[in-house]
Amino acid sequence: MPLTGLDLSAIWLTLELASLTTALLLLIGTPISWWLARTRSRLKGPVGAVVALPLVLPPTVIGFYLLVTMGPNGPIGHFTQSLGLGVLPFTFAGLVVGSVFYSMPFVVQPLQNAFEAIGDRPLEVAATLRASPWDRFFTVVLPLARPGFVTAAILGFAHTVGEFGVVLMIGGNIPDKTRTVSVQIFDHVEAMEYAQAHWLAGGMVVFSFFVLLALYSSRRFKPALG
Amino acid sequence: MRLPLSRLLAALGAGFIACAAHAAEVQIAVAANFTAPIKEIAAEFEKDTGHKVVASFGPTGGFYTQIKNGAPFEVFFAADDTTPEKLEKEGDTVAGSRWTYAVGKLVLWSATPGYVDDKGEVLKKNEFKHLSIGNPKTAPYGLAGIQAMEKLGLAEAIKPKLVEGSNITQAYQFVATGNAELGFVALSQVYKDGKITGGSAWIVPANLYEPIKQDAVILSKGKDNPAAKALADYLKGPKAIAVIKAYGYDL
């Protein structure tokens, strides 16, 4: 077996992190995307821009600010300490919080596009049939936006798996808690353990290829909208 | 009018050629812990010789990989003595150019004044949540920290509280931001002109860890560059050594 126990635990931890992050992002991202898609508020621009920030900011910026704000002297750190939760850096929960922020645009943007593509018409028709707002959302919007949800989930998951800079900066490289595959690969390369680095890095390439293959294949099944 | 102008141009041209022959540029790779001193030394060196130094800072293992894969570095200041030796054996250096430019000192440091006592009792009390350390697999100061804790018989007790930076700079950052109460860092990171610059610290006795010999070497890419040789010589001179010692290194 070319992979050590530490490698395997890093893989497992990464999958756990990505799954939890994706689930949370779908929960948080859906209302945000819906609001962004439907609102005429002046806040649409600023909120959209904040959500998209991680697309353009280097992970070092995000990691640095997360480290400072979540630390014992930062505002988030004060908040979590007042709740008796301690501080988030060096914990799995901290990585989840960081990843949710970092992968947010990859979930929100596909959802927002899907919601916008539905348009007003199907919702108005449903309303004339006396469907309540919740009814409309669950029986009209969700089925029509399904491809958007698939894309959002795949991208959110894959992007979290591929996260490196943020994890490196707030994780502290603790086995089973914050040592993800990307950090483990970095360690192997730094320690000149190229053989082990190859196994993990090659695995990432194959994994990412199949994830994207699934994504691009699923596009073919996208129903015509509008 | 034409003649003087062309003469002027010729003179200017000759001047440039002369300058180019004297002043060269040298690209160097520097271990993260030596960032501050080399900046100071390089500034002096540039003033004294007219050569120009272009420095990259980073982890020693990372530089090794880059050098093996064609990085344009001409002089390499490592955080250990094994990496330059390895490069030398593999034929990537100018033979006989390797020397020890500094011997690092390990310090247990906290950003909070009064947190670390001057005997390191805080380690035995073990009342902290996180102790930051450079990755012992790749960072020599990280390894030295582990050795010190082992010598004190505290390694097992503290292990669950360790958080690792990928290098000594990151280990320092975890402590400086207060996320780890204390950590093992390089004395050079928290020391200037004979005293600790802030927080509280315990300079770990040298008998608790293997000496952190930091070696430098001229790489094959720098073998024909006079500035590379000049910089190596400069680092061995009294001016540079004074700076190196002021940052808390031995020599």
CSV table of C-alpha atoms in Angstrom, one decimal:
chain,number,residue,atom,x,y,z
A,1,MET,CA,0.0,0.0,0.0
A,2,PRO,CA,1.7,3.2,-1.1
A,3,LEU,CA,-0.5,5.4,1.1
A,4,THR,CA,0.3,5.6,4.8
A,5,GLY,CA,-2.2,5.8,7.6
A,6,LEU,CA,-1.7,9.5,7.8
A,7,ASP,CA,-2.4,9.9,4.1
A,8,LEU,CA,-5.6,7.9,4.4
A,9,SER,CA,-6.7,9.9,7.4
A,10,ALA,CA,-6.0,13.1,5.4
A,11,ILE,CA,-8.2,11.8,2.6
A,12,TRP,CA,-11.0,10.9,4.9
A,13,LEU,CA,-10.8,14.3,6.7
A,14,THR,CA,-10.9,16.1,3.4
A,15,LEU,CA,-14.0,14.2,2.2
A,16,GLU,CA,-15.7,15.0,5.6
A,17,LEU,CA,-14.8,18.7,5.3
A,18,ALA,CA,-16.0,18.9,1.7
A,19,SER,CA,-19.3,17.1,2.4
A,20,LEU,CA,-20.1,19.1,5.5
A,21,THR,CA,-19.2,22.4,3.7
A,22,THR,CA,-21.3,21.5,0.7
A,23,ALA,CA,-24.3,20.7,2.8
A,24,LEU,CA,-24.0,23.9,4.8
A,25,LEU,CA,-23.5,25.9,1.6
A,26,LEU,CA,-26.6,24.5,0.0
A,27,LEU,CA,-28.6,25.5,3.1
A,28,ILE,CA,-27.1,28.9,3.4
A,29,GLY,CA,-26.5,29.6,-0.3
A,30,THR,CA,-30.1,28.8,-1.4
A,31,PRO,CA,-31.8,31.7,0.4
A,32,ILE,CA,-28.9,34.1,-0.5
A,33,SER,CA,-29.1,33.1,-4.2
A,34,TRP,CA,-32.8,33.3,-4.2
A,35,TRP,CA,-32.7,36.8,-2.8
A,36,LEU,CA,-29.9,37.8,-5.2
A,37,ALA,CA,-31.9,36.5,-8.2
A,38,ARG,CA,-35.2,38.2,-7.2
A,39,THR,CA,-34.4,41.3,-5.4
A,40,ARG,CA,-34.6,44.9,-6.8
A,41,SER,CA,-32.8,46.2,-3.7
A,42,ARG,CA,-29.9,48.5,-4.0
A,43,LEU,CA,-28.0,46.0,-1.8
A,44,LYS,CA,-28.0,43.5,-4.5
A,45,GLY,CA,-24.7,44.8,-5.9
A,46,PRO,CA,-22.8,45.0,-2.6
A,47,VAL,CA,-24.0,41.6,-1.4
A,48,GLY,CA,-23.2,39.9,-4.7
A,49,ALA,CA,-19.7,41.5,-4.6
A,50,VAL,CA,-19.1,40.2,-1.1
A,51,VAL,CA,-20.1,36.7,-2.0
A,52,ALA,CA,-17.8,36.8,-5.0
A,53,LEU,CA,-14.8,38.1,-3.1
A,54,PRO,CA,-13.2,34.7,-2.6
A,55,LEU,CA,-13.0,34.3,-6.4
A,56,VAL,CA,-10.5,37.1,-6.7
A,57,LEU,CA,-8.8,37.4,-3.3
A,58,PRO,CA,-5.8,35.2,-2.8
A,59,PRO,CA,-6.2,32.5,-0.2
A,60,THR,CA,-3.4,34.2,1.8
A,61,VAL,CA,-5.6,37.3,2.3
A,62,ILE,CA,-8.6,35.2,3.3
A,63,GLY,CA,-6.5,33.0,5.5
A,64,PHE,CA,-4.8,35.9,7.2
A,65,TYR,CA,-8.0,37.7,8.0
A,66,LEU,CA,-9.7,34.5,9.2
A,67,LEU,CA,-6.7,33.9,11.5
A,68,VAL,CA,-6.8,37.4,12.9
A,69,THR,CA,-10.6,37.7,13.2
A,70,MET,CA,-11.2,34.2,14.5
A,71,GLY,CA,-8.3,34.4,16.9
A,72,PRO,CA,-8.6,35.3,20.6
A,73,ASN,CA,-8.2,39.0,20.0
A,74,GLY,CA,-10.5,39.2,16.9
A,75,PRO,CA,-14.2,40.0,16.7
A,76,ILE,CA,-15.3,36.5,15.7
A,77,GLY,CA,-12.9,35.1,18.4
A,78,HIS,CA,-14.6,37.3,21.0
A,79,PHE,CA,-18.0,36.1,19.9
A,80,THR,CA,-17.1,32.3,19.9
A,81,GLN,CA,-15.4,32.7,23.3
A,82,SER,CA,-18.4,34.5,24.8
A,83,LEU,CA,-20.5,31.4,23.6
A,84,GLY,CA,-18.0,29.2,25.5
A,85,LEU,CA,-16.8,27.6,22.2
A,86,GLY,CA,-13.2,28.7,22.4
A,87,VAL,CA,-11.6,30.0,19.3
A,88,LEU,CA,-11.8,28.5,15.8
A,89,PRO,CA,-8.3,28.3,14.4
A,90,PHE,CA,-6.7,24.9,14.6
A,91,THR,CA,-10.1,23.2,14.8
A,92,PHE,CA,-12.2,21.2,12.3
A,93,ALA,CA,-15.0,23.6,12.9
A,94,GLY,CA,-12.7,26.5,12.0
A,95,LEU,CA,-11.9,24.8,8.7
A,96,VAL,CA,-15.6,24.4,8.0
A,97,VAL,CA,-16.3,28.1,8.7
A,98,GLY,CA,-13.3,29.1,6.5
A,99,SER,CA,-14.4,26.7,3.7
A,100,VAL,CA,-18.0,27.9,3.7
A,101,PHE,CA,-16.8,31.4,3.1
A,102,TYR,CA,-14.1,30.4,0.6
A,103,SER,CA,-16.4,28.2,-1.5
A,104,MET,CA,-19.5,30.3,-1.2
A,105,PRO,CA,-19.4,31.8,-4.7
A,106,PHE,CA,-19.1,28.4,-6.3
A,107,VAL,CA,-22.4,27.5,-4.8
A,108,VAL,CA,-24.3,30.8,-4.9
A,109,GLN,CA,-23.5,31.8,-8.5
A,110,PRO,CA,-24.8,28.6,-10.2
A,111,LEU,CA,-27.9,28.7,-8.0
A,112,GLN,CA,-28.5,32.4,-8.7
A,113,ASN,CA,-28.2,31.8,-12.5
A,114,ALA,CA,-30.6,28.9,-12.3
A,115,PHE,CA,-33.1,31.0,-10.3
A,116,GLU,CA,-32.8,33.9,-12.7
A,117,ALA,CA,-33.4,31.6,-15.7
A,118,ILE,CA,-36.7,30.5,-14.3
A,119,GLY,CA,-38.1,34.0,-14.6
A,120,ASP,CA,-41.4,35.3,-13.3
A,121,ARG,CA,-43.8,33.5,-15.5
A,122,PRO,CA,-43.9,30.0,-13.9
A,123,LEU,CA,-44.2,31.6,-10.5
A,124,GLU,CA,-47.1,33.8,-11.6
A,125,VAL,CA,-48.9,30.8,-13.2
A,126,ALA,CA,-48.4,28.8,-10.0
A,127,ALA,CA,-49.7,31.8,-7.9
A,128,THR,CA,-52.9,31.9,-10.0
A,129,LEU,CA,-53.4,28.3,-9.2
A,130,ARG,CA,-53.3,29.4,-5.5
A,131,ALA,CA,-49.9,27.9,-4.7
A,132,SER,CA,-48.5,29.5,-1.6
A,133,PRO,CA,-45.0,31.1,-1.7
A,134,TRP,CA,-43.5,28.0,0.0
A,135,ASP,CA,-45.5,25.7,-2.3
A,136,ARG,CA,-44.2,27.6,-5.3
A,137,PHE,CA,-40.6,27.3,-4.2
A,138,PHE,CA,-40.7,23.6,-3.5
A,139,THR,CA,-42.9,22.4,-6.3
A,140,VAL,CA,-41.9,24.9,-9.1
A,141,VAL,CA,-38.5,26.4,-8.4
A,142,LEU,CA,-36.6,23.5,-6.9
A,143,PRO,CA,-37.4,21.0,-9.8
A,144,LEU,CA,-36.7,23.7,-12.4
A,145,ALA,CA,-33.4,24.7,-10.7
A,146,ARG,CA,-32.3,21.1,-10.3
A,147,PRO,CA,-29.3,21.4,-12.7
A,148,GLY,CA,-28.2,24.5,-10.9
A,149,PHE,CA,-28.2,22.6,-7.6
A,150,VAL,CA,-26.2,19.7,-9.1
A,151,THR,CA,-23.6,22.2,-10.5
A,152,ALA,CA,-23.5,24.1,-7.2
A,153,ALA,CA,-23.0,21.0,-5.1
A,154,ILE,CA,-20.3,19.5,-7.4
A,155,LEU,CA,-18.4,22.8,-7.6
A,156,GLY,CA,-18.7,23.6,-3.9
A,157,PHE,CA,-17.5,20.1,-3.0
A,158,ALA,CA,-14.7,20.0,-5.5
A,159,HIS,CA,-13.5,23.5,-4.6
A,160,THR,CA,-13.4,22.6,-1.0
A,161,VAL,CA,-11.4,19.5,-1.7
A,162,GLY,CA,-9.0,21.6,-3.6
A,163,GLU,CA,-8.6,24.2,-0.9
A,164,PHE,CA,-5.1,24.8,0.3
A,165,GLY,CA,-4.0,28.3,1.3
A,166,VAL,CA,-6.8,28.9,3.8
A,167,VAL,CA,-6.4,25.5,5.4
A,168,LEU,CA,-2.6,26.0,5.6
A,169,MET,CA,-3.0,29.4,7.3
A,170,ILE,CA,-5.7,28.6,9.9
A,171,GLY,CA,-5.3,24.8,10.3
A,172,GLY,CA,-2.0,24.2,12.2
A,173,ASN,CA,-1.5,20.9,10.4
A,174,ILE,CA,-3.0,18.6,13.1
A,175,PRO,CA,-3.6,15.0,12.0
A,176,ASP,CA,-7.3,14.0,11.9
A,177,LYS,CA,-8.4,17.6,12.6
A,178,THR,CA,-6.9,20.0,10.1
A,179,ARG,CA,-4.4,18.1,8.0
A,180,THR,CA,-6.2,17.8,4.6
A,181,VAL,CA,-4.9,16.1,1.5
A,182,SER,CA,-3.6,19.3,-0.1
A,183,VAL,CA,-1.6,20.1,3.1
A,184,GLN,CA,-0.4,16.6,3.3
A,185,ILE,CA,0.9,16.8,-0.3
A,186,PHE,CA,2.6,20.1,0.5
A,187,ASP,CA,4.3,18.4,3.5
A,188,HIS,CA,5.5,15.4,1.4
A,189,VAL,CA,7.0,17.8,-1.2
A,190,GLU,CA,8.6,19.9,1.4
A,191,ALA,CA,10.1,16.8,3.0
A,192,MET,CA,11.2,15.6,-0.4
A,193,GLU,CA,9.0,12.5,-0.2
A,194,TYR,CA,8.2,12.7,-3.8
A,195,ALA,CA,6.9,9.1,-4.2
A,196,GLN,CA,4.2,9.7,-1.6
A,197,ALA,CA,3.5,13.2,-3.0
A,198,HIS,CA,3.0,11.6,-6.4
A,199,TRP,CA,0.4,9.1,-5.1
A,200,LEU,CA,-1.7,11.8,-3.5
A,201,ALA,CA,-1.2,14.4,-6.1
A,202,GLY,CA,-2.0,12.0,-8.9
A,203,GLY,CA,-5.1,10.9,-7.0
A,204,MET,CA,-6.2,14.5,-6.8
A,205,VAL,CA,-5.8,15.0,-10.6
A,206,VAL,CA,-7.8,11.8,-11.3
A,207,PHE,CA,-10.5,12.8,-8.8
A,208,SER,CA,-10.8,16.3,-10.1
A,209,PHE,CA,-11.0,15.1,-13.7
A,210,PHE,CA,-13.9,12.8,-12.9
A,211,VAL,CA,-15.7,15.4,-10.9
A,212,LEU,CA,-15.5,17.8,-13.8
A,213,LEU,CA,-16.4,15.0,-16.2
A,214,ALA,CA,-19.6,14.3,-14.1
A,215,LEU,CA,-20.3,18.0,-14.1
A,216,TYR,CA,-20.0,18.5,-17.9
A,217,SER,CA,-21.9,15.3,-18.6
A,218,SER,CA,-24.7,16.4,-16.4
A,219,ARG,CA,-25.1,19.6,-18.4
A,220,ARG,CA,-26.4,17.6,-21.3
A,221,PHE,CA,-29.4,16.7,-19.2
A,222,LYS,CA,-30.2,20.2,-18.3
A,223,PRO,CA,-33.9,20.8,-19.3
A,224,ALA,CA,-34.7,23.7,-21.6
A,225,LEU,CA,-35.8,26.6,-19.4
A,226,GLY,CA,-38.1,29.5,-20.1
B,1,MET,CA,27.1,69.8,-33.2
B,2,ARG,CA,27.0,66.3,-34.5
B,3,LEU,CA,30.4,65.3,-33.4
B,4,PRO,CA,30.2,66.2,-29.7
B,5,LEU,CA,26.8,64.4,-29.5
B,6,SER,CA,28.1,61.2,-30.9
B,7,ARG,CA,31.1,61.5,-28.6
B,8,LEU,CA,28.8,62.0,-25.7
B,9,LEU,CA,26.8,58.9,-26.7
B,10,ALA,CA,29.9,56.9,-27.1
B,11,ALA,CA,31.1,58.0,-23.6
B,12,LEU,CA,27.7,57.1,-22.2
B,13,GLY,CA,27.8,53.8,-23.9
B,14,ALA,CA,31.2,53.0,-22.6
B,15,GLY,CA,30.0,54.1,-19.1
B,16,PHE,CA,27.2,51.6,-19.2
B,17,ILE,CA,29.4,48.8,-20.4
B,18,ALA,CA,31.8,49.6,-17.6
B,19,CYS,CA,29.0,49.6,-15.0
B,20,ALA,CA,27.7,46.4,-16.3
B,21,ALA,CA,31.1,44.7,-15.9
B,22,HIS,CA,31.4,45.9,-12.4
B,23,ALA,CA,27.8,45.7,-11.1
B,24,ALA,CA,26.0,42.4,-11.4
B,25,GLU,CA,22.8,41.1,-10.1
B,26,VAL,CA,22.7,38.1,-7.8
B,27,GLN,CA,19.6,36.0,-7.2
B,28,ILE,CA,19.4,34.4,-3.8
B,29,ALA,CA,17.1,32.0,-2.0
B,30,VAL,CA,17.0,32.6,1.7
B,31,ALA,CA,15.5,30.5,4.6
B,32,ALA,CA,12.5,32.3,6.1
B,33,ASN,CA,14.2,32.7,9.5
B,34,PHE,CA,17.1,34.7,8.0
B,35,THR,CA,14.8,37.2,6.2
B,36,ALA,CA,15.5,40.3,8.4
B,37,PRO,CA,19.3,40.0,8.7
B,38,ILE,CA,19.9,39.3,5.0
B,39,LYS,CA,17.8,42.3,4.1
B,40,GLU,CA,20.0,44.5,6.3
B,41,ILE,CA,23.2,42.8,5.0
B,42,ALA,CA,22.1,43.0,1.4
B,43,ALA,CA,21.5,46.8,1.7
B,44,GLU,CA,25.0,47.3,3.0
B,45,PHE,CA,26.4,45.0,0.4
B,46,GLU,CA,24.7,46.9,-2.4
B,47,LYS,CA,26.0,50.1,-1.0
B,48,ASP,CA,29.6,48.8,-0.7
B,49,THR,CA,29.9,46.9,-3.9
B,50,GLY,CA,27.3,48.3,-6.3
B,51,HIS,CA,26.0,44.8,-7.0
B,52,LYS,CA,22.3,44.2,-6.7
B,53,VAL,CA,20.7,41.4,-4.6
B,54,VAL,CA,17.4,39.9,-5.6
B,55,ALA,CA,16.2,37.8,-2.7
B,56,SER,CA,13.4,35.1,-2.4
B,57,PHE,CA,12.3,34.0,1.1
B,58,GLY,CA,10.8,30.6,1.8
B,59,PRO,CA,11.1,27.1,3.2
B,60,THR,CA,14.3,25.3,2.7
B,61,GLY,CA,12.7,22.1,1.4
B,62,GLY,CA,10.6,24.1,-1.0
B,63,PHE,CA,13.7,25.8,-2.3
B,64,TYR,CA,15.4,22.4,-2.7
B,65,THR,CA,12.6,21.3,-5.0
B,66,GLN,CA,12.7,24.5,-7.0
B,67,ILE,CA,16.5,24.4,-7.4
B,68,LYS,CA,16.4,20.8,-8.6
B,69,ASN,CA,13.8,21.9,-11.1
B,70,GLY,CA,15.7,24.8,-12.6
B,71,ALA,CA,15.1,27.8,-10.3
B,72,PRO,CA,17.4,30.7,-11.2
B,73,PHE,CA,18.9,31.0,-7.7
B,74,GLU,CA,22.7,31.6,-7.5
B,75,VAL,CA,23.3,31.5,-3.8
B,76,PHE,CA,21.2,29.5,-1.3
B,77,PHE,CA,21.0,30.3,2.4
B,78,ALA,CA,19.4,27.2,3.9
B,79,ALA,CA,17.9,26.8,7.4
B,80,ASP,CA,19.9,23.6,7.9
B,81,ASP,CA,23.2,22.0,6.8
B,82,THR,CA,21.8,18.9,5.3
B,83,THR,CA,20.0,20.5,2.3
B,84,PRO,CA,23.1,22.4,1.0
B,85,GLU,CA,25.2,19.2,1.6
B,86,LYS,CA,22.7,17.2,-0.4
B,87,LEU,CA,22.8,19.7,-3.3
B,88,GLU,CA,26.6,19.6,-3.2
B,89,LYS,CA,26.6,15.8,-3.4
B,90,GLU,CA,24.2,15.9,-6.3
B,91,GLY,CA,26.5,18.3,-8.2
B,92,ASP,CA,24.2,21.4,-8.1
B,93,THR,CA,26.7,23.7,-6.4
B,94,VAL,CA,30.1,25.3,-6.9
B,95,ALA,CA,32.5,22.8,-5.3
B,96,GLY,CA,34.0,24.0,-2.0
B,97,SER,CA,31.7,27.0,-1.7
B,98,ARG,CA,29.6,25.7,1.2
B,99,TRP,CA,30.0,27.4,4.6
B,100,THR,CA,28.1,27.8,7.9
B,101,TYR,CA,26.8,31.4,7.9
B,102,ALA,CA,24.9,31.2,11.1
B,103,VAL,CA,24.1,28.9,14.0
B,104,GLY,CA,20.4,29.3,15.0
B,105,LYS,CA,19.1,29.6,18.6
B,106,LEU,CA,15.8,28.2,19.6
B,107,VAL,CA,13.5,30.3,21.8
B,108,LEU,CA,10.2,29.5,23.5
B,109,TRP,CA,8.2,32.7,22.9
B,110,SER,CA,4.8,34.2,23.7
B,111,ALA,CA,3.3,37.4,22.5
B,112,THR,CA,2.0,38.0,26.0
B,113,PRO,CA,4.5,39.7,28.4
B,114,GLY,CA,5.1,37.6,31.5
B,115,TYR,CA,3.6,34.4,30.0
B,116,VAL,CA,6.9,32.5,29.4
B,117,ASP,CA,9.2,32.5,32.5
B,118,ASP,CA,13.0,32.6,32.0
B,119,LYS,CA,13.4,28.9,33.0
B,120,GLY,CA,10.7,27.4,30.7
B,121,GLU,CA,8.6,26.2,33.7
B,122,VAL,CA,5.5,27.1,31.6
B,123,LEU,CA,6.2,23.9,29.6
B,124,LYS,CA,6.0,21.7,32.6
B,125,LYS,CA,2.9,23.4,33.9
B,126,ASN,CA,1.3,22.7,30.6
B,127,GLU,CA,-1.7,25.0,31.1
B,128,PHE,CA,-1.8,26.3,27.5
B,129,LYS,CA,-4.1,25.1,24.8
B,130,HIS,CA,-1.8,25.4,21.8
B,131,LEU,CA,1.9,25.3,21.4
B,132,SER,CA,3.0,26.4,17.9
B,133,ILE,CA,6.0,24.8,16.2
B,134,GLY,CA,7.5,24.6,12.7
B,135,ASN,CA,6.8,21.3,11.0
B,136,PRO,CA,9.6,19.1,12.5
B,137,LYS,CA,9.8,17.1,9.3
B,138,THR,CA,10.8,20.1,7.2
B,139,ALA,CA,11.7,23.0,9.6
B,140,PRO,CA,15.0,22.6,11.6
B,141,TYR,CA,13.7,24.8,14.4
B,142,GLY,CA,10.6,22.6,14.6
B,143,LEU,CA,12.8,19.6,14.9
B,144,ALA,CA,14.9,21.4,17.6
B,145,GLY,CA,11.7,22.2,19.5
B,146,ILE,CA,10.7,18.5,19.5
B,147,GLN,CA,14.2,17.5,20.7
B,148,ALA,CA,14.1,20.0,23.5
B,149,MET,CA,10.7,18.7,24.7
B,150,GLU,CA,11.9,15.1,24.5
B,151,LYS,CA,15.0,16.0,26.6
B,152,LEU,CA,12.8,17.6,29.1
B,153,GLY,CA,10.5,14.5,29.1
B,154,LEU,CA,7.5,16.5,28.1
B,155,ALA,CA,7.1,15.5,24.4
B,156,GLU,CA,4.2,13.1,25.0
B,157,ALA,CA,2.3,15.4,27.3
B,158,ILE,CA,2.5,18.3,25.0
B,159,LYS,CA,2.0,16.5,21.7
B,160,PRO,CA,-1.8,16.8,21.6
B,161,LYS,CA,-1.5,20.6,21.9
B,162,LEU,CA,1.0,21.1,19.1
B,163,VAL,CA,0.0,23.2,16.1
B,164,GLU,CA,2.4,23.1,13.2
B,165,GLY,CA,3.3,26.0,10.9
B,166,SER,CA,4.6,24.9,7.5
B,167,ASN,CA,7.7,26.8,8.4
B,168,ILE,CA,9.1,28.9,11.2
B,169,THR,CA,7.5,32.1,10.0
B,170,GLN,CA,4.1,30.6,10.2
B,171,ALA,CA,4.8,29.1,13.6
B,172,TYR,CA,5.7,32.6,14.7
B,173,GLN,CA,2.5,34.0,13.1
B,174,PHE,CA,0.3,31.6,15.1
B,175,VAL,CA,1.9,33.0,18.3
B,176,ALA,CA,2.0,36.6,17.2
B,177,THR,CA,-1.8,36.6,16.4
B,178,GLY,CA,-2.5,35.1,19.8
B,179,ASN,CA,-4.0,31.9,18.3
B,180,ALA,CA,-1.3,29.9,20.1
B,181,GLU,CA,-0.3,31.0,23.6
B,182,LEU,CA,3.3,30.2,22.9
B,183,GLY,CA,5.6,28.5,20.5
B,184,PHE,CA,9.1,27.5,19.6
B,185,VAL,CA,10.5,30.0,17.1
B,186,ALA,CA,13.9,31.2,16.0
B,187,LEU,CA,15.5,33.7,18.3
B,188,SER,CA,16.2,35.8,15.3
B,189,GLN,CA,12.5,36.4,14.8
B,190,VAL,CA,12.0,38.0,18.2
B,191,TYR,CA,15.4,39.5,19.0
B,192,LYS,CA,17.0,42.7,18.0
B,193,ASP,CA,20.1,44.5,19.3
B,194,GLY,CA,20.6,42.3,22.3
B,195,LYS,CA,17.1,42.0,23.6
B,196,ILE,CA,13.7,40.3,23.0
B,197,THR,CA,11.5,42.7,21.0
B,198,GLY,CA,8.2,42.0,22.6
B,199,GLY,CA,6.2,39.5,24.7
B,200,SER,CA,8.1,37.0,26.8
B,201,ALA,CA,10.6,34.4,26.0
B,202,TRP,CA,12.9,31.6,27.3
B,203,ILE,CA,16.1,31.1,25.3
B,204,VAL,CA,16.3,27.3,25.2
B,205,PRO,CA,19.7,26.1,26.6
B,206,ALA,CA,21.8,24.8,23.7
B,207,ASN,CA,22.3,21.4,25.3
B,208,LEU,CA,18.6,20.5,24.9
B,209,TYR,CA,18.8,20.3,21.1
B,210,GLU,CA,21.2,19.6,18.2
B,211,PRO,CA,22.9,22.7,17.0
B,212,ILE,CA,21.0,24.4,14.2
B,213,LYS,CA,23.8,24.9,11.7
B,214,GLN,CA,22.6,27.0,8.8
B,215,ASP,CA,24.7,26.5,5.7
B,216,ALA,CA,24.9,28.5,2.5
B,217,VAL,CA,26.3,27.5,-0.8
B,218,ILE,CA,26.9,29.0,-4.3
B,219,LEU,CA,24.8,27.1,-6.7
B,220,SER,CA,25.9,26.0,-10.2
B,221,LYS,CA,23.8,28.8,-11.8
B,222,GLY,CA,26.0,31.4,-10.0
B,223,LYS,CA,29.4,30.0,-10.8
B,224,ASP,CA,30.3,32.7,-13.4
B,225,ASN,CA,28.6,35.5,-11.5
B,226,PRO,CA,31.1,37.8,-9.7
B,227,ALA,CA,28.3,39.1,-7.5
B,228,ALA,CA,27.6,35.6,-6.2
B,229,LYS,CA,31.2,35.2,-5.1
B,230,ALA,CA,31.3,38.7,-3.7
B,231,LEU,CA,28.2,38.2,-1.6
B,232,ALA,CA,29.5,34.9,-0.2
B,233,ASP,CA,32.7,36.7,0.8
B,234,TYR,CA,30.8,39.6,2.2
B,235,LEU,CA,28.8,37.3,4.5
B,236,LYS,CA,32.0,36.1,6.0
B,237,GLY,CA,33.3,39.6,6.6
B,238,PRO,CA,33.1,41.5,10.0
B,239,LYS,CA,30.3,43.8,8.9
B,240,ALA,CA,27.9,41.0,8.0
B,241,ILE,CA,28.9,38.9,11.1
B,242,ALA,CA,28.1,41.8,13.4
B,243,VAL,CA,24.6,42.0,11.9
B,244,ILE,CA,24.1,38.3,12.1
B,245,LYS,CA,25.1,38.3,15.8
B,246,ALA,CA,22.8,41.3,16.5
B,247,TYR,CA,19.9,39.1,15.4
B,248,GLY,CA,20.7,36.5,18.0
B,249,TYR,CA,22.6,33.9,15.9
B,250,ASP,CA,25.8,32.3,17.0
B,251,LEU,CA,28.8,31.9,14.7
